Amino acid sequence: VAIYRIIQESLTNICKHSSATEVKIQIQIETNLMLIIQDNGKGFKINQNTTGFGLQSMCDRALAVGGNLNIETTPNGGCKIIVTVPLN
């Protein structure tokens, strides 16, 4: 459920804020589950204050299942969200 909700929130954020024309979602399962969501949108400053709780809720969901969430983005450089969750 956590992975599903992270994907859902990511797609919502992309639709609302990014102006992206392409989105790629990859799921790799080996010793960990790795989820990568990448868009070609306008990106953002990672330390910029936001008014919503979307990014924080995604991070909290990843932590709740023992994983972590990393965001790679720059203004005009798209956004890449990488979630890694250990498989027990």
Short mmCIF file of C-alpha atoms in Angstrom, two decimals:
data_model
loop_
_atom_site.label_atom_id
_atom_site.label_comp_id
_atom_site.label_asym_id
_atom_site.label_seq_id
_atom_site.Cartn_x
_atom_site.Cartn_y
_atom_site.Cartn_z
CA VAL A 1 0.00 0.00 0.00
CA ALA A 2 2.88 2.40 0.80
CA ILE A 3 4.39 2.00 -2.69
CA TYR A 4 0.98 2.46 -4.31
CA ARG A 5 0.37 5.68 -2.35
CA ILE A 6 3.85 7.03 -3.18
CA ILE A 7 3.18 6.45 -6.89
CA GLN A 8 -0.25 8.06 -6.55
CA GLU A 9 1.12 11.16 -4.80
CA SER A 10 3.99 11.43 -7.31
CA LEU A 11 1.61 11.37 -10.26
CA THR A 12 -0.64 13.92 -8.56
CA ASN A 13 2.33 16.25 -8.00
CA ILE A 14 3.48 15.80 -11.60
CA CYS A 15 0.01 16.65 -12.93
CA LYS A 16 -0.42 19.67 -10.66
CA HIS A 17 3.03 21.23 -10.70
CA SER A 18 5.55 19.94 -13.23
CA SER A 19 4.23 20.72 -16.74
CA ALA A 20 5.79 17.39 -17.74
CA THR A 21 5.08 15.73 -21.07
CA GLU A 22 6.63 12.37 -20.13
CA VAL A 23 6.70 10.23 -17.00
CA LYS A 24 8.57 6.96 -16.51
CA ILE A 25 7.82 4.56 -13.66
CA GLN A 26 10.22 1.67 -13.04
CA ILE A 27 9.99 -1.01 -10.38
CA GLN A 28 12.95 -3.32 -9.83
CA ILE A 29 12.82 -6.20 -7.39
CA GLU A 30 16.04 -7.88 -6.30
CA THR A 31 17.23 -7.83 -2.68
CA ASN A 32 15.35 -4.53 -2.37
CA LEU A 33 12.35 -3.07 -4.08
CA MET A 34 13.43 0.00 -6.01
CA LEU A 35 10.85 2.41 -7.38
CA ILE A 36 11.94 5.17 -9.76
CA ILE A 37 9.52 7.85 -10.94
CA GLN A 38 10.99 10.33 -13.38
CA ASP A 39 9.47 13.22 -15.32
CA ASN A 40 10.72 15.78 -17.80
CA GLY A 41 8.95 18.69 -16.13
CA LYS A 42 10.15 21.99 -14.81
CA GLY A 43 11.70 20.61 -11.62
CA PHE A 44 12.12 22.69 -8.48
CA LYS A 45 14.58 23.82 -5.85
CA ILE A 46 14.79 20.95 -3.38
CA ASN A 47 15.07 23.25 -0.34
CA GLN A 48 12.22 25.50 -1.50
CA ASN A 49 9.31 25.84 0.94
CA THR A 50 6.15 24.15 -0.28
CA THR A 51 2.59 24.67 0.85
CA GLY A 52 1.54 21.01 0.72
CA PHE A 53 2.48 17.84 2.51
CA GLY A 54 2.87 15.58 -0.54
CA LEU A 55 6.65 15.17 -0.53
CA GLN A 56 6.76 14.77 3.25
CA SER A 57 4.00 12.15 3.21
CA MET A 58 5.86 10.17 0.54
CA CYS A 59 9.03 10.25 2.64
CA ASP A 60 7.07 9.22 5.76
CA ARG A 61 5.47 6.29 3.89
CA ALA A 62 8.86 5.06 2.70
CA LEU A 63 10.28 5.30 6.24
CA ALA A 64 7.26 3.49 7.67
CA VAL A 65 8.16 0.37 5.66
CA GLY A 66 11.87 0.59 6.47
CA GLY A 67 12.88 2.29 3.24
CA ASN A 68 14.08 5.66 2.10
CA LEU A 69 13.14 8.22 -0.50
CA ASN A 70 15.54 10.43 -2.45
CA ILE A 71 14.64 13.27 -4.77
CA GLU A 72 16.88 14.45 -7.60
CA THR A 73 15.69 17.67 -9.21
CA THR A 74 16.83 21.04 -10.43
CA PRO A 75 14.89 23.96 -11.88
CA ASN A 76 14.12 23.17 -15.54
CA GLY A 77 15.72 19.73 -15.10
CA GLY A 78 12.78 17.46 -14.35
CA CYS A 79 12.41 15.37 -11.23
CA LYS A 80 13.47 11.86 -10.27
CA ILE A 81 12.13 10.17 -7.14
CA ILE A 82 13.91 7.03 -6.00
CA VAL A 83 12.40 4.84 -3.30
CA THR A 84 14.28 1.85 -1.92
CA VAL A 85 12.57 -0.63 0.40
CA PRO A 86 14.23 -3.75 1.80
CA LEU A 87 12.44 -7.03 1.15
CA ASN A 88 12.23 -9.34 4.14
#
